[in-house]
Coordinates of C-alpha atoms in Angstrom, one line a residue:
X13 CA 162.0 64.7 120.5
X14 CA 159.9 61.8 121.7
X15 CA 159.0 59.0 120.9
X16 CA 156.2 58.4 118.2
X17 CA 152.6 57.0 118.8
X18 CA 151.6 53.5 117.7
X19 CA 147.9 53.1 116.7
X20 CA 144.5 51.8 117.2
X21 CA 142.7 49.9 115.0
X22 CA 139.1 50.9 114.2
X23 CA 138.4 51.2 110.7
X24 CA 139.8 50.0 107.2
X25 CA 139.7 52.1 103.9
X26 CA 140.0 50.1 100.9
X27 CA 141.6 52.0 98.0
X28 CA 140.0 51.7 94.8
X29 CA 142.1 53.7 92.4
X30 CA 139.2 55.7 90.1
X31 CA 141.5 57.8 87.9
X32 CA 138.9 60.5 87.0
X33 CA 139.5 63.3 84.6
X34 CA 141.9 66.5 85.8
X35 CA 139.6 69.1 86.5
X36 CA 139.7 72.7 85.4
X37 CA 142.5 73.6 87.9
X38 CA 144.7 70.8 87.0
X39 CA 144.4 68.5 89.9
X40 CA 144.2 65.2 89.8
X41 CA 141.5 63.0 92.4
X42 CA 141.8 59.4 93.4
X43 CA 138.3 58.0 94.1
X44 CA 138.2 56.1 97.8
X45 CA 136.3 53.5 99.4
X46 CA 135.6 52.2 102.5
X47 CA 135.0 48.9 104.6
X48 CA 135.2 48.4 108.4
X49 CA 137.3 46.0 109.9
X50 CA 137.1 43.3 112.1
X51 CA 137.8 42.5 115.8
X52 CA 140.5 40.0 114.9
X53 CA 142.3 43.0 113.0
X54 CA 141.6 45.3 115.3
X55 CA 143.2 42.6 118.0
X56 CA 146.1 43.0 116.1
X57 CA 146.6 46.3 116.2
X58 CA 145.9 46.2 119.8
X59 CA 148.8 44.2 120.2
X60 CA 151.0 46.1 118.2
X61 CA 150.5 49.2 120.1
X62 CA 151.5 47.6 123.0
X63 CA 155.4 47.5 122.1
X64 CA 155.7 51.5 122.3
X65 CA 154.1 54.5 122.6
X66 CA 155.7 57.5 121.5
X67 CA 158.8 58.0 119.5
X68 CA 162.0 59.5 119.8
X69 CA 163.8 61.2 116.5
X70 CA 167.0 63.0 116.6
X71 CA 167.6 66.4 117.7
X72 CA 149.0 89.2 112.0
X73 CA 150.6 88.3 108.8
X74 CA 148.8 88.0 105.5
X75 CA 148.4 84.7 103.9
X76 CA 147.8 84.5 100.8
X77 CA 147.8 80.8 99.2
X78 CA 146.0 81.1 96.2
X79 CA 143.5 78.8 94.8
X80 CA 143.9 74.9 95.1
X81 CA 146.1 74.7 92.2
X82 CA 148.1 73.0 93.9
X83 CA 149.0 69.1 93.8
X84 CA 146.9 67.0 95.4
X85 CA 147.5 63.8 96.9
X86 CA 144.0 61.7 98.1
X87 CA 144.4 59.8 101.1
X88 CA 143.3 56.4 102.4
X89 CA 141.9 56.6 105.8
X90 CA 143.3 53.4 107.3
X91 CA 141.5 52.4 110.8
X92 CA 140.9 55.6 111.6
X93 CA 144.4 55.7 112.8
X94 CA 146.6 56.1 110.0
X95 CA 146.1 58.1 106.6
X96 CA 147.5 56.8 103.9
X97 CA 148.7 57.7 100.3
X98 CA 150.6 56.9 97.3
X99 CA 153.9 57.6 96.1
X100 CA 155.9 56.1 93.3
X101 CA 160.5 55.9 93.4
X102 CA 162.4 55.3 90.5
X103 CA 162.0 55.2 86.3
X104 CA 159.5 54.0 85.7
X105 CA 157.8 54.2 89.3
X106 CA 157.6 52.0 91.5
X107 CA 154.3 52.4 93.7
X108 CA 154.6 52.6 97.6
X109 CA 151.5 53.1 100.1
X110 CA 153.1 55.8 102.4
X111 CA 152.0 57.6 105.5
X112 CA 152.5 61.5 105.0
X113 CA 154.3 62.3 108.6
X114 CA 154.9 66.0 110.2
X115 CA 156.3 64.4 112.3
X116 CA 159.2 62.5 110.6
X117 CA 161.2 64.0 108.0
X118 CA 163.0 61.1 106.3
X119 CA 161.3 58.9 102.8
X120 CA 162.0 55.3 103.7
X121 CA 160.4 52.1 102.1
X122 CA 161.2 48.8 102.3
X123 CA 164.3 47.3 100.3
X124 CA 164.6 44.2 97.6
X125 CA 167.5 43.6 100.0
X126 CA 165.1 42.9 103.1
X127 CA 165.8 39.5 103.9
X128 CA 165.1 38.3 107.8
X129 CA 162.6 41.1 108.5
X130 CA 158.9 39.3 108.4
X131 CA 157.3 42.5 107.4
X132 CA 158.8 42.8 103.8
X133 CA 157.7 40.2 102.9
X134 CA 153.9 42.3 103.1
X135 CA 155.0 45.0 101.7
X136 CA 156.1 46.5 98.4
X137 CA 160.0 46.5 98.3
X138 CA 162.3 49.0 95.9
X139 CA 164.5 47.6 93.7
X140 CA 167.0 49.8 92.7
X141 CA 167.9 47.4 89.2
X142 CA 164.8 48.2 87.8
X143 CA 165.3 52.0 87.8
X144 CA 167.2 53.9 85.3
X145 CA 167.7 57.2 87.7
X146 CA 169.0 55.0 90.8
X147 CA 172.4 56.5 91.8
X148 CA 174.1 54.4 94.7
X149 CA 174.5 55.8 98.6
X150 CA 175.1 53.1 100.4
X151 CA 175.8 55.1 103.9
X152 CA 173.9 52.8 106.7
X153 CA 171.4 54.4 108.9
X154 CA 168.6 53.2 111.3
X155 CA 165.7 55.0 113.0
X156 CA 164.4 54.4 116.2
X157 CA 160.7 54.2 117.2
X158 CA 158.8 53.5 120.3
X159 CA 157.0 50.7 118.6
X160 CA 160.6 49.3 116.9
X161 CA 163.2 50.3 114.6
X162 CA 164.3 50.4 110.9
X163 CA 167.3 50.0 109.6
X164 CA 168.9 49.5 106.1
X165 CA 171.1 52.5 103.9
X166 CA 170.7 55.6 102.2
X167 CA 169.8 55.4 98.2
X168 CA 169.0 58.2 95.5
X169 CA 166.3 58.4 92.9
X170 CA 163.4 60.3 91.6
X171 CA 160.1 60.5 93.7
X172 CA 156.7 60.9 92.4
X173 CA 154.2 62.7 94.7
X174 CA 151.2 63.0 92.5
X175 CA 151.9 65.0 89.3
X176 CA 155.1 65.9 90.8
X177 CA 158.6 64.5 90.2
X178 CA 161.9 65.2 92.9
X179 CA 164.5 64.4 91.3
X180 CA 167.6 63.0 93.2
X181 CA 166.4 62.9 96.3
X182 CA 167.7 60.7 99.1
X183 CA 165.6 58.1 100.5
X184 CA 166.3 54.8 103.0
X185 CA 166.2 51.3 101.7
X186 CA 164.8 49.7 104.8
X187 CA 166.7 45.8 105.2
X188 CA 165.2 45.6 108.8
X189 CA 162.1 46.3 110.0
X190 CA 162.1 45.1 113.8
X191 CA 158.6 45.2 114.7
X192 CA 154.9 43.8 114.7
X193 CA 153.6 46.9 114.3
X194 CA 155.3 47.3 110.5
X195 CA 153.4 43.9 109.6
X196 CA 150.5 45.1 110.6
X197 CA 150.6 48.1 109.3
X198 CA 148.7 48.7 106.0
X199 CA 151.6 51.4 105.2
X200 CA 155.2 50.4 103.4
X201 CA 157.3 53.0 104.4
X202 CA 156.8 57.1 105.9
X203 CA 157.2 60.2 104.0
X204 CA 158.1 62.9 106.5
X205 CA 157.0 66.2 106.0
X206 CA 158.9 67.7 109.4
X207 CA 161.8 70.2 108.7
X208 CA 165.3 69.4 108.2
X209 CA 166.6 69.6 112.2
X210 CA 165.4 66.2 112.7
X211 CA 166.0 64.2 109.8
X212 CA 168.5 61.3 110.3
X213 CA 171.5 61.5 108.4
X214 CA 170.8 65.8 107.2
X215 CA 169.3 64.2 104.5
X216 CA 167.5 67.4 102.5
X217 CA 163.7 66.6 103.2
X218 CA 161.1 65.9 99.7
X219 CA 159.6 68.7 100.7
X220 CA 162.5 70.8 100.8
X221 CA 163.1 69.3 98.1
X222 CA 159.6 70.4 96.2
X223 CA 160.5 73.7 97.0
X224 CA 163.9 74.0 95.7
X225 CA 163.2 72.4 92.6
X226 CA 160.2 74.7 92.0
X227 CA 157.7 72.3 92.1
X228 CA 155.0 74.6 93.8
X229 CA 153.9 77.7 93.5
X230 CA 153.1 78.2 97.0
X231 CA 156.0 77.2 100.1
X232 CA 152.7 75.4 101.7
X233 CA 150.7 71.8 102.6
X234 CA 147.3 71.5 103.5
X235 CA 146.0 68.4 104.9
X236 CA 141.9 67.1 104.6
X237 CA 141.5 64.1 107.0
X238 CA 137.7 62.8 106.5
X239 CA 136.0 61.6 109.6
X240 CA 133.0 60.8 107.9
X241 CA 131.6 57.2 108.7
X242 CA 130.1 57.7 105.6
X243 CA 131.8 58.9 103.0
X244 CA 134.4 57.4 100.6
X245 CA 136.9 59.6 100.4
X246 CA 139.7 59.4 103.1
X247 CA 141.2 63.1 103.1
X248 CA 143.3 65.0 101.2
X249 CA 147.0 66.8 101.0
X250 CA 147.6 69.7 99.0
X251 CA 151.3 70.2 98.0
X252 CA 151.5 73.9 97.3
X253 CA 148.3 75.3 98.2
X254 CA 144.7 74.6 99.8
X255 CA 141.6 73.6 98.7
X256 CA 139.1 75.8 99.2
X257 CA 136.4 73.3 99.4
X258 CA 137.5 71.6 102.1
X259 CA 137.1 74.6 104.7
X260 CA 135.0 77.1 106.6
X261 CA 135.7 80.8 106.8
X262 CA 139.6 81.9 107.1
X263 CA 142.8 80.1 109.4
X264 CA 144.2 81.1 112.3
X265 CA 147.2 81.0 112.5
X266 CA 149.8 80.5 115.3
X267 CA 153.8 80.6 114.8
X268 CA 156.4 77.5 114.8
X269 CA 158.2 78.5 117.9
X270 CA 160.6 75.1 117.7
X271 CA 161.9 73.6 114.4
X272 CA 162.0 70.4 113.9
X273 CA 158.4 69.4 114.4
X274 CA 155.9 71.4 114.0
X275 CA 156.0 72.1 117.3
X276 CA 153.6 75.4 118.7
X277 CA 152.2 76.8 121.8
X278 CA 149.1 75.8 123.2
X279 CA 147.0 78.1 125.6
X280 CA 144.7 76.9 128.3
X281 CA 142.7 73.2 128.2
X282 CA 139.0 73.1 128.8
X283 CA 136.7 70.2 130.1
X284 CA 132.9 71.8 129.2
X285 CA 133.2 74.9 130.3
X286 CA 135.9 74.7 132.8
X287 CA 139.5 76.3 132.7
X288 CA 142.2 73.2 133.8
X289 CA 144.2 76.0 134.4
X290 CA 147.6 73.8 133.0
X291 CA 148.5 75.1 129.6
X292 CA 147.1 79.0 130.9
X293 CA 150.9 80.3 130.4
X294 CA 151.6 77.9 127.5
X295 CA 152.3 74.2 126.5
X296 CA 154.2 73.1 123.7
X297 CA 151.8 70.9 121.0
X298 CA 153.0 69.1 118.5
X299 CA 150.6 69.2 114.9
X300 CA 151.4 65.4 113.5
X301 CA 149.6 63.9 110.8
X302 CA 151.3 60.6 111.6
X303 CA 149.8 60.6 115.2
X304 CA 146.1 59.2 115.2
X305 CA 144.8 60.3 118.6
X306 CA 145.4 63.4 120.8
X307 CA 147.9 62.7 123.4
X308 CA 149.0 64.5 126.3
X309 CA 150.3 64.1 130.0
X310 CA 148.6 61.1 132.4
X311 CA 147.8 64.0 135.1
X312 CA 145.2 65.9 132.2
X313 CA 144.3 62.3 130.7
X314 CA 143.1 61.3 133.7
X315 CA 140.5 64.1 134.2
X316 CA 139.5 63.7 130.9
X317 CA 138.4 60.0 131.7
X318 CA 136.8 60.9 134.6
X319 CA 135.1 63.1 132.9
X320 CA 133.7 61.5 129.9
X321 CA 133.1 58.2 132.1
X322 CA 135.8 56.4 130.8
X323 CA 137.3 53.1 132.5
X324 CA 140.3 53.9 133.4
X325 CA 143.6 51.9 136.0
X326 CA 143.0 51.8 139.2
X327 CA 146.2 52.8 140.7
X328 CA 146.6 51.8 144.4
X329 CA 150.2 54.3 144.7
X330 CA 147.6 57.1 143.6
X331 CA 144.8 56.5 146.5
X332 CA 147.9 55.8 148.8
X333 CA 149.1 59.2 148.1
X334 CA 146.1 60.5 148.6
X335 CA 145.5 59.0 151.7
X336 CA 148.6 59.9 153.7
X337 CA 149.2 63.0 151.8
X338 CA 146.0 64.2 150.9
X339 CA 145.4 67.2 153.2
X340 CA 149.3 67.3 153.5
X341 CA 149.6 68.2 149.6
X342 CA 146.4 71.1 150.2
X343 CA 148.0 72.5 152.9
X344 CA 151.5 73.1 151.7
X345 CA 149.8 74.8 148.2
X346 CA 147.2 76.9 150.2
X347 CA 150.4 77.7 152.4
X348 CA 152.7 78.9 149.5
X349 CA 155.3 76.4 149.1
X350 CA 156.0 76.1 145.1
X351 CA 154.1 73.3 143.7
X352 CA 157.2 72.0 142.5
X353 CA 158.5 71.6 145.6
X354 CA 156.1 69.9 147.4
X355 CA 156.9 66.2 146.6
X356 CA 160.5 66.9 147.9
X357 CA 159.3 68.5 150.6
X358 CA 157.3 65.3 151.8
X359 CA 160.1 63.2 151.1
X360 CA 158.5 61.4 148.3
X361 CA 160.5 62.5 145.3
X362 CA 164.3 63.3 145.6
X363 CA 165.8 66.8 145.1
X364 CA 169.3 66.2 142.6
X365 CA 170.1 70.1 143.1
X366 CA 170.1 70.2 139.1
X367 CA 167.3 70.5 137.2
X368 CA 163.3 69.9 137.4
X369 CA 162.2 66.7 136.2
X370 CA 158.9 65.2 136.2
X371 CA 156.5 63.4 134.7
X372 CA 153.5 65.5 135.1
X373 CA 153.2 68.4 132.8
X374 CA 154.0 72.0 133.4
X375 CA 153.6 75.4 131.8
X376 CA 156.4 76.7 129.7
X377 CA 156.6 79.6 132.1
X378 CA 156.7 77.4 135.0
X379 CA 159.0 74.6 134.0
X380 CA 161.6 77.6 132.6
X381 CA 161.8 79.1 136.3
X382 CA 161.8 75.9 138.4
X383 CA 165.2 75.8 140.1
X384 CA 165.2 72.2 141.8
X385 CA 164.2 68.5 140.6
X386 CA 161.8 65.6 141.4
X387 CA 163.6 62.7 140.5
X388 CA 161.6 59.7 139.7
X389 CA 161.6 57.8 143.2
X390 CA 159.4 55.3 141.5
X391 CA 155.1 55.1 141.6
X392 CA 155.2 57.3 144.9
X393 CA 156.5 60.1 143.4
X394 CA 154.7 60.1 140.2
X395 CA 151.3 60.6 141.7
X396 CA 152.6 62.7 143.8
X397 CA 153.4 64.6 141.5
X398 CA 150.0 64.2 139.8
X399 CA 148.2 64.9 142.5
X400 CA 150.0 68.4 143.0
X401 CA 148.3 69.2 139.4
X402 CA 145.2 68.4 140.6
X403 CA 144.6 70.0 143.8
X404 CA 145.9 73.1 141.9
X405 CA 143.2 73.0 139.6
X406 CA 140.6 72.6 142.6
X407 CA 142.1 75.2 143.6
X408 CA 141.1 77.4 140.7
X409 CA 137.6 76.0 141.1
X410 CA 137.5 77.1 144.4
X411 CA 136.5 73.9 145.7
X412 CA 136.5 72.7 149.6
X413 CA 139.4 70.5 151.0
X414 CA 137.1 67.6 151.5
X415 CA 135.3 67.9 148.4
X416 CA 138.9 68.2 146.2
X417 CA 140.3 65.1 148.5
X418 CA 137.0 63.0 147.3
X419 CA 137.6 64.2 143.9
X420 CA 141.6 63.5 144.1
X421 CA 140.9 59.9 144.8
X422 CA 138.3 59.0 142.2
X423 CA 140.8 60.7 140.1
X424 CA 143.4 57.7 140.8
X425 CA 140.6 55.5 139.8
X426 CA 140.4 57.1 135.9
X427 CA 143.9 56.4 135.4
X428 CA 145.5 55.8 131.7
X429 CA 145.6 52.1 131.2
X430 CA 149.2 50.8 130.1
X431 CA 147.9 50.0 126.3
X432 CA 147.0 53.8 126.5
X433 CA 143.2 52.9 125.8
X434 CA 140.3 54.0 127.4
X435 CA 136.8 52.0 126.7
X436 CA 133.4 54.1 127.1
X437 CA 130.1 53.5 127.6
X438 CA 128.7 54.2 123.8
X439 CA 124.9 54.8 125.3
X440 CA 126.2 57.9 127.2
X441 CA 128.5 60.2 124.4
X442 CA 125.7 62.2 124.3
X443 CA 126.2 63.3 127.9
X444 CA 129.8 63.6 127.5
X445 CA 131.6 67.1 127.9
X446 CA 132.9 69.0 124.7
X447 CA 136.8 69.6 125.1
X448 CA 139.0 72.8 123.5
X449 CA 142.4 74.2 123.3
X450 CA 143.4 77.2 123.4
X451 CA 145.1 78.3 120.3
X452 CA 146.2 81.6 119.6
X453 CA 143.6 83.0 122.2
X454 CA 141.1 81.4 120.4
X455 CA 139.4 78.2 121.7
X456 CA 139.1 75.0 119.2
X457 CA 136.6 72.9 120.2
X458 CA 136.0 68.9 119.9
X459 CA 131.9 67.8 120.9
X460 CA 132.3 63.6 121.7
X461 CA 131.3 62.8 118.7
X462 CA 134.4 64.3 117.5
X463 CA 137.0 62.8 119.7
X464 CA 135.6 59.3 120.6
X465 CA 135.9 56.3 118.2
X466 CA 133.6 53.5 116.9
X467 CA 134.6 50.2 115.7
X468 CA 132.0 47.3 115.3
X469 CA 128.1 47.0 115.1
X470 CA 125.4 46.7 117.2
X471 CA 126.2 44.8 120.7
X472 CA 129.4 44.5 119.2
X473 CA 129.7 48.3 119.3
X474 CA 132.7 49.3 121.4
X475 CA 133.8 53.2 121.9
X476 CA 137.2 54.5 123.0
X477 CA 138.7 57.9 123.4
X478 CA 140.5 59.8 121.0
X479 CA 142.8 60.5 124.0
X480 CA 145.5 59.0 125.2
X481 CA 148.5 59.2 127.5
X482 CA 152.0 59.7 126.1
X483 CA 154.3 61.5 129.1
X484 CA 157.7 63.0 127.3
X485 CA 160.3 64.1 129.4
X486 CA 162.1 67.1 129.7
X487 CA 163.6 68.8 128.0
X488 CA 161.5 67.9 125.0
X489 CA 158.2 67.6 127.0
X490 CA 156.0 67.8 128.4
X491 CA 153.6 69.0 125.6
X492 CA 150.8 67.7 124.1
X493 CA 150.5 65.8 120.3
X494 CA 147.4 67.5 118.2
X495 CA 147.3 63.8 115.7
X496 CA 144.6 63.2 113.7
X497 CA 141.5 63.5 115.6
X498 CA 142.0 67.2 115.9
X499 CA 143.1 67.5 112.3
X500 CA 140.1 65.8 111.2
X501 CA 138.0 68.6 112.3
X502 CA 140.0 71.6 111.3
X503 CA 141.6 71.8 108.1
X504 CA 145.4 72.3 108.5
X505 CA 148.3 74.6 106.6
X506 CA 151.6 74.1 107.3
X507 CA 153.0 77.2 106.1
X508 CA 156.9 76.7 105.3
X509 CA 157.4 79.9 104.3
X510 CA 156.2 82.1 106.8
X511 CA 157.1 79.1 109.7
X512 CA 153.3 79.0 110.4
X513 CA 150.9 76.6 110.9
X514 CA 146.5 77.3 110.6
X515 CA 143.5 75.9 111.4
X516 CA 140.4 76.2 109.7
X517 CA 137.3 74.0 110.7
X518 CA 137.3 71.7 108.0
X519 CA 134.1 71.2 105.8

């Protein structure tokens, strides 16, 4: 599946490692702290997220979980972007600042064998002489990212998460890190917590791992992000159970329907009040921890900018479209021509006689029965396409022709900027819309204060959406990414056992 999100700088959490006393239960808590960044960091960042977007990695049940005896891992919040925790490899450990990924599934830190790659040298690197469990691999691999690439080869030794210990488990030495991003990055290396399908190499995941060894007592994680401005601690993960502290009332929960990621299905999308109508017969989402905004297709982006106020591209293709095609476009939907044939119909996408393509987003029930394609003819056809989306939502609202063309071309004006960033007035979040999804019937709810992000102070204030626009293709996409701005407001299980995941609003 796709391609993995790079991410925005707006806060920094310093660690300060306060060993306290193991409470009652047996877990263990770090002590965090906090300190904002500043713009030249945040520049940075910025600049980093520019080389890629989204990754590509290879191919009414009872829950009981227990109390929270299970093992917990405290988490640095770093930005707001990317949560971050430690791990140690090897006898005696050596310590490693990781990001915990659902959406990875491979362990891979930087080598002592990193030589031309910048970003070792700001990082912690293994060294696989100063271990006494080290057992030799050697087998080369390399994983590829939107925002760059590692390379480097397989090794074995025993990882520390916490109180726990995996032994023999397989791990990359990274010798090539092949991007800004990993210099800027506060993290050394990803733990993924995604299943087995899409680890490189088959290697046998550490949670897997945790499992099979009997490490837990419960085939479950939990994840606590903080959003707090204000607090000092930066979240959570529970290996083997939850914490009961850190939620409100009981989970829903909704099934894994791909493994791999933990991928589900996502009912309708609302702005305020109103039904978009374009996940009412099911998206695909994504739940990853290693994901810091919510991302989903540029057609529903779009309205969400132009909806919150946010300053969007101005795309000139779009209010071309628009123009020449406008009524066009109404008329062939009102007429019953198949929205996914429209475009082809006007000659501005090509028909390959194969299979649909686009870079919109469709339902899952939609996108299964679609019997032709739009092949990307370039700009043209892309808003086309777009604009088939959103004169079928005016439909839905039962809005005039004129009225839905007016709205149709301020719509090309509220466009996803290329960096994926949209700025916002930070006088008028109080007048913004909330947004939900629809999980399992049920509707989960983000107010703007939930889903927009502060950096700076004062007139240096500057606000940004928590959404942003990542378009995978078929037949992976199009689905939406539920990162860290959702998690951070609902408490998440990822339920191994049962091939579950649940969301709880988090306290």
């Amino acid at each position: 599946m796709g391609n993995k999100i790079l991410l925005k700088a707006f806060c920094f959490w310093a660690l300060t490692c306060l060993l306290l006393p193991a409470s009652s239960n047996g877990l263990v808590r770090i002590g965090l702290k906090k300190r904002h960044l500043d713009l030249h960091t945040i520049k940075a960042a910025r600049i980093a997220r520019q080389e890629g977007q989204s990754r590509v990695g290879a191919n009414g049940m009872v829950h009981d979980l227990g109390s929270s005896d299970g093992d917990i891992i405290p988490l640095k919040n770093y930005l707001d972007a990317q949560y971050l925790g430690e791990i140690g490899i090897g006898s005696p450990p050596q310590n490693f600042t990781v990001i915990f990924d659902t959406g990875s599934s491979n362990l891979w830190v930087p080598s002592s064998k990193c030589y031309f790659s910048i970003a070792c040298y700001f990082h912690s690197k293994y060294k696989s002489s100063r271990s006494s469990t080290y057992i030799k691999n050697g087998n080369s691999c390399e994983i590829h990212y939107g925002s760059g690439s590692i390379s480097g080869f397989f090794s074995q030794d025993n990882v520390q998460v916490g109180d726990l210990v995996v032994k023999d488990q397989v791990f990359i030495e990274a010798t090539k890190e092949g991007s800004l991003s990993f210099i800027v990055g506060k993290f050394d290396g990803i733990l993924g917590l995604g299943f087995q399908e899409i680890s490189v190499g088959n290697v046998v995941p550490v949670w897997y791992n945790m499992v099979q060894q009997d490490l837990v007592e419960d085939e479950v994680f939990s994840f606590w992000l903080n959003r707090n401005a204000e607090a000092k601690e930066g979240g959570e993960i529970v290996f083997g159970g939850v914490d009961e502290k850190h939620f409100k009332g009981k989970h829903t929960y909704v099934p894994v329907t791909k493994k791999g990621y933990w991928q589900i299905n996502m009912g309708d999308f609302l702005i305020g009040n109103h039904s978009t109508g374009l996940c009412a017969g099911g998206c695909a989402a994504v739940v990853d921890s290693g994901t810091s905004l919510l991302a989903g297709p540029t057609p529903i982006i779009a309205e969400i900018n132009h909806a919150i106020g946010a300053e969007g591209l101005v795309s000139a293709e779009c209010k071309d479209v628009v123009s020449q095609y406008g009524d066009l476009i109404w008329d062939l939907i009102t007429s019953g021509v198949q929205p996914g044939k429209v475009c082809t119909q006007l000659g501005l996408c090509t028909f390959n006689g194969a299979e649909y393509v686009s870079s919109g987003i469709e339902s899952v029930v939609d996108k299964e029965n679609m019997e032709g394609s739009s092949v990307g003819d370039g700009l043209l056809c892309s808003a086309c396409e777009m604009l088939v989306i959103w004169v079928q939502n005016q439909l839905r609202e039962k809005e005039t022709k004129e009225a839905a063309i007016d709205y149709l071309d301020k719509l090309c004006e509220s466009l996803p900027s290329p960096m994926g960033e949209s700025v916002i007035d930070c006088n008028s979040i109080s007048t913004m819309p909330n947004i939900a999804f629809t999980i399992a019937d049920k509707p989960f709810s983000l107010t703007p204060e939930q889903y927009i992000l502060k950096t700076g102070d004062g007139i240096a204030q500057v606000c940004i959406s928590g959404f942003m626009a990542l378009d995978v293709p078929p037949p992976h996409g199009p689905l939406w990414i539920l990162g860290d701005v959702f998690m951070g407001v609902y408490h998440t299980v990822f339920d191994y056992g049962n091939l579950e995941v649940g969301f709880a609003e988090a306290a």
